[in-house]
Every structure is written in structure tokens, then in C-alpha cells.
Amino acid sequence: MVMRVRAVRGEEWERVRELRLASLRDEAAPVAFLETYERASAQPDSFWQARAEGAASGTDVRQFVAETDDGVWAGSVVVLVEKAGEVSVLGDEIPSGSAQLVAVYVRPEYRGRGVLAELFEAAQGWARSVEGVERVRLFVHEENGRARAAYAKCGFELTGESVPVSGAAEVGSGARELEMVAGRSQG
């Protein structure tokens, strides 16, 4: 299987939408994403067009896709640049310039084939080229052992830091998102 990883292009908004909706149908979606299929599928085309354009040309966000030689998008990751002192999308204060990997998804038929590692390599390469980024991190739901193991295999290490899952306080779950940081040998 030939695979290339590249940034999305703004005109690919329909493919961006399709892959996001596929990720939200995955069996791990409830512990992997902070969005539901119902909410995402109700968004108008203009939302997806703006999302794709921003992820293609933004200076603080970039989306990468792994594309097979026959044009299938096997997976994706979004990189959000975080400036020191700001509050992240998960509500924690950012201590130093970071890049956060979010919306990580690999289609089931491509898992275990190195796609995630290739996505992370491209995402980290871009993130570390952004001025002020000192580290690359991600968060993983404490109950998502499969993802945590895959991230560790790609060089991410638990930091011991965590944040409440978005909306967990309202439902009284007490669930946490665990922070993982790319090891010093990465990127």
C-alpha cells in the first residue's frame, strides 16, 4: 500500500466532512471525540467549507490526511497551535507554546499499518516549524486504552496531567482526558 500524507486543500471540504462523520460513527467515538455525529451532520455546507479552508491555509491550525495511491483518505489529524498563557480547547491553561493534536482518526481497515505514525510525523513536522511551539501534545480519554497504546507506540508519553472530559461535570461522570507529550526524541 502506497500512502502519502499531506495537508488538506480548502476545496476538499466535502471529503473533510465525510471523514469527520465517519470518525464520529466509529465505536470509540464516545470516548474519542468531543462532538457527536448528530451535531456534526447537522452543520451546513458553509461550516465545512470554512473548516476545510481554515485547516488548509491557517497559521494556527492545519489538517493532515493520509491518502492511499487510489485516493482513499485512510486517516487524519488536526494540529492546533496554542500560545503560552491561553486556554486550550479542553480548558487547561497553556504553560508554554504548544501544538495540540486533535481529531485523530484512522479508518479501521488501515489501523496497525503505520498510518498513524505517518500522520503524526507530518503533524509534528509542521507544528515544530511554527514559531513559539516548544512541545507537541494530545489528550486521550482515560478509558480509551487502544488510542493511548497507539499514541505511546508513536512516541507520546503520559505527563501525569489531566483535565475533566468536556461536559463530564454536567453528567457527573468524573471522566478525565490524559495529557500525552511527544518524547524528546520525536520531531
Coordinates of C-alpha atoms in Angstrom, one line a residue:
M1 CA 0.0 0.0 0.0
V2 CA 1.4 3.4 -1.0
M3 CA 0.4 6.2 1.3
R4 CA 1.2 9.9 1.3
V5 CA 0.4 12.4 4.0
R6 CA -0.4 15.9 3.0
A7 CA -2.3 19.0 4.2
V8 CA -5.9 19.2 3.2
R9 CA -6.9 21.7 0.5
G10 CA -9.8 24.2 1.0
E11 CA -11.8 22.8 -1.9
E12 CA -11.8 19.4 -0.3
W13 CA -14.5 20.3 2.3
E14 CA -16.8 17.5 1.2
R15 CA -14.1 14.9 1.9
V16 CA -13.2 16.6 5.2
R17 CA -16.9 16.3 6.2
E18 CA -17.2 12.7 5.1
L19 CA -14.1 11.6 7.0
R20 CA -15.2 13.5 10.1
L21 CA -18.6 11.9 10.0
A22 CA -17.1 8.5 9.5
S23 CA -14.9 9.1 12.6
L24 CA -18.0 10.0 14.7
R25 CA -19.7 6.7 13.7
D26 CA -16.7 4.7 15.0
E27 CA -17.4 2.5 18.0
A28 CA -14.8 4.5 20.0
A29 CA -16.3 7.9 19.2
P30 CA -18.0 8.5 22.6
V31 CA -14.6 8.4 24.3
A32 CA -12.5 9.8 21.4
F33 CA -14.3 12.9 20.3
L34 CA -16.0 15.9 22.0
E35 CA -18.6 16.1 19.2
T36 CA -21.5 13.8 18.2
Y37 CA -22.4 12.6 14.8
E38 CA -25.8 14.2 15.1
R39 CA -24.4 17.6 15.8
A40 CA -21.7 17.4 13.1
S41 CA -24.1 16.0 10.4
A42 CA -26.5 18.9 11.1
Q43 CA -23.9 21.5 10.2
P44 CA -24.5 23.4 6.9
D45 CA -22.1 23.2 3.9
S46 CA -20.7 26.7 4.8
F47 CA -19.4 25.3 8.1
W48 CA -17.5 22.6 6.4
Q49 CA -16.2 24.9 3.7
A50 CA -14.9 27.3 6.4
R51 CA -13.4 24.4 8.4
A52 CA -11.6 23.0 5.4
E53 CA -10.3 26.4 4.2
G54 CA -9.0 27.2 7.7
A55 CA -7.3 23.9 8.1
A56 CA -5.7 24.2 4.7
S57 CA -4.3 27.7 5.0
G58 CA -4.4 28.8 8.6
T59 CA -1.3 29.7 10.6
D60 CA -2.7 28.3 13.9
V61 CA -4.4 25.2 12.6
R62 CA -3.6 22.6 9.9
Q63 CA -5.3 19.3 9.0
F64 CA -3.3 16.4 7.5
V65 CA -4.7 13.4 5.7
A66 CA -3.2 10.1 4.8
E67 CA -4.2 9.3 1.3
T68 CA -3.7 6.0 -0.5
D69 CA -2.4 5.7 -4.0
D70 CA -6.0 5.2 -5.2
G71 CA -7.3 8.4 -3.4
V72 CA -8.8 6.9 -0.3
W73 CA -8.4 9.1 2.8
A74 CA -7.2 6.5 5.3
G75 CA -7.0 8.9 8.3
S76 CA -6.5 12.4 9.5
V77 CA -5.1 14.6 12.3
V78 CA -5.7 18.3 13.1
V79 CA -2.9 20.4 14.7
L80 CA -3.9 23.4 16.8
V81 CA -1.2 25.9 17.7
E82 CA -1.5 27.0 21.4
K83 CA 0.2 30.1 22.7
A84 CA 1.5 30.3 26.2
G85 CA -1.0 31.7 28.7
E86 CA -4.0 31.0 26.6
V87 CA -6.7 28.5 27.5
S88 CA -6.8 25.4 25.3
V89 CA -9.9 23.8 23.7
L90 CA -10.1 21.5 26.7
G91 CA -10.0 24.3 29.2
D92 CA -6.5 24.0 30.6
E93 CA -4.0 26.9 30.7
I94 CA -1.2 26.5 28.3
P95 CA 2.1 26.9 30.2
S96 CA 4.4 27.2 27.1
G97 CA 3.9 27.4 23.3
S98 CA 2.5 24.1 22.2
A99 CA 0.7 22.3 19.4
Q100 CA -2.1 20.0 20.2
L101 CA -3.1 17.1 18.0
V102 CA -6.9 16.7 17.9
A103 CA -9.5 14.9 15.8
V104 CA -7.1 11.9 15.3
Y105 CA -8.7 9.2 13.3
V106 CA -7.6 6.2 11.2
R107 CA -10.2 4.1 9.4
P108 CA -10.5 0.6 10.9
E109 CA -9.2 -1.1 7.8
Y110 CA -6.0 0.9 7.9
R111 CA -5.2 0.6 11.6
G112 CA -2.0 -1.2 12.5
R113 CA -0.4 -0.4 9.2
G114 CA 1.7 2.7 10.2
V115 CA -0.8 5.3 9.1
L116 CA -1.0 6.9 12.5
A117 CA 2.8 7.2 12.7
E118 CA 3.0 8.9 9.3
L119 CA 0.2 11.3 10.2
F120 CA 1.9 12.2 13.5
E121 CA 5.3 12.7 11.7
A122 CA 3.8 15.2 9.3
A123 CA 1.8 16.9 12.0
Q124 CA 4.8 17.2 14.3
G125 CA 7.0 18.4 11.5
W126 CA 4.6 21.2 10.7
A127 CA 4.0 22.1 14.3
R128 CA 7.7 22.4 15.1
S129 CA 8.1 24.7 12.2
V130 CA 5.7 27.2 13.8
E131 CA 7.5 29.9 15.8
G132 CA 7.0 29.5 19.5
V133 CA 6.0 25.8 19.6
E134 CA 8.1 24.1 22.2
R135 CA 6.2 20.9 22.5
V136 CA 3.5 18.7 20.8
R137 CA 0.8 17.2 22.9
L138 CA -2.5 15.5 22.7
F139 CA -5.2 14.3 25.2
V140 CA -6.7 10.9 25.3
H141 CA -9.8 9.8 27.3
E142 CA -8.7 7.7 30.3
E143 CA -10.9 4.8 29.1
N144 CA -9.5 4.8 25.5
G145 CA -6.8 2.3 26.0
R146 CA -6.5 1.4 22.4
A147 CA -5.7 5.0 21.4
R148 CA -3.4 5.5 24.4
A149 CA -1.3 2.5 23.3
A150 CA -1.2 3.6 19.7
Y151 CA 0.0 7.1 20.8
A152 CA 2.6 5.6 23.0
K153 CA 3.9 3.5 20.1
C154 CA 4.3 6.8 18.2
G155 CA 6.5 8.2 20.9
F156 CA 3.9 10.0 23.1
E157 CA 4.3 9.8 26.9
L158 CA 1.8 10.4 29.7
T159 CA 2.7 13.5 31.6
G160 CA 0.6 12.9 34.7
E161 CA -1.6 15.9 33.9
S162 CA -5.3 15.6 33.1
V163 CA -8.4 17.7 32.5
P164 CA -12.1 16.8 33.0
V165 CA -13.8 15.5 29.9
S166 CA -15.8 18.3 28.4
G167 CA -19.4 18.0 29.8
A168 CA -18.4 15.5 32.4
A169 CA -19.3 17.7 35.3
E170 CA -22.8 18.2 33.9
V171 CA -23.4 14.4 33.8
G172 CA -21.4 13.7 36.9
S173 CA -19.1 11.2 35.2
G174 CA -15.8 12.5 36.6
A175 CA -14.1 11.2 33.5
R176 CA -10.7 12.6 32.6
E177 CA -8.6 13.3 29.5
L178 CA -5.0 12.4 30.0
E179 CA -2.2 14.6 28.5
M180 CA 0.5 12.9 26.4
V181 CA 3.5 14.7 25.1
A182 CA 5.8 13.8 22.2
G183 CA 9.0 12.4 23.6
R184 CA 12.2 14.4 23.2
S185 CA 13.4 12.0 20.5
Q186 CA 10.3 12.9 18.4
G187 CA 10.2 15.6 15.7

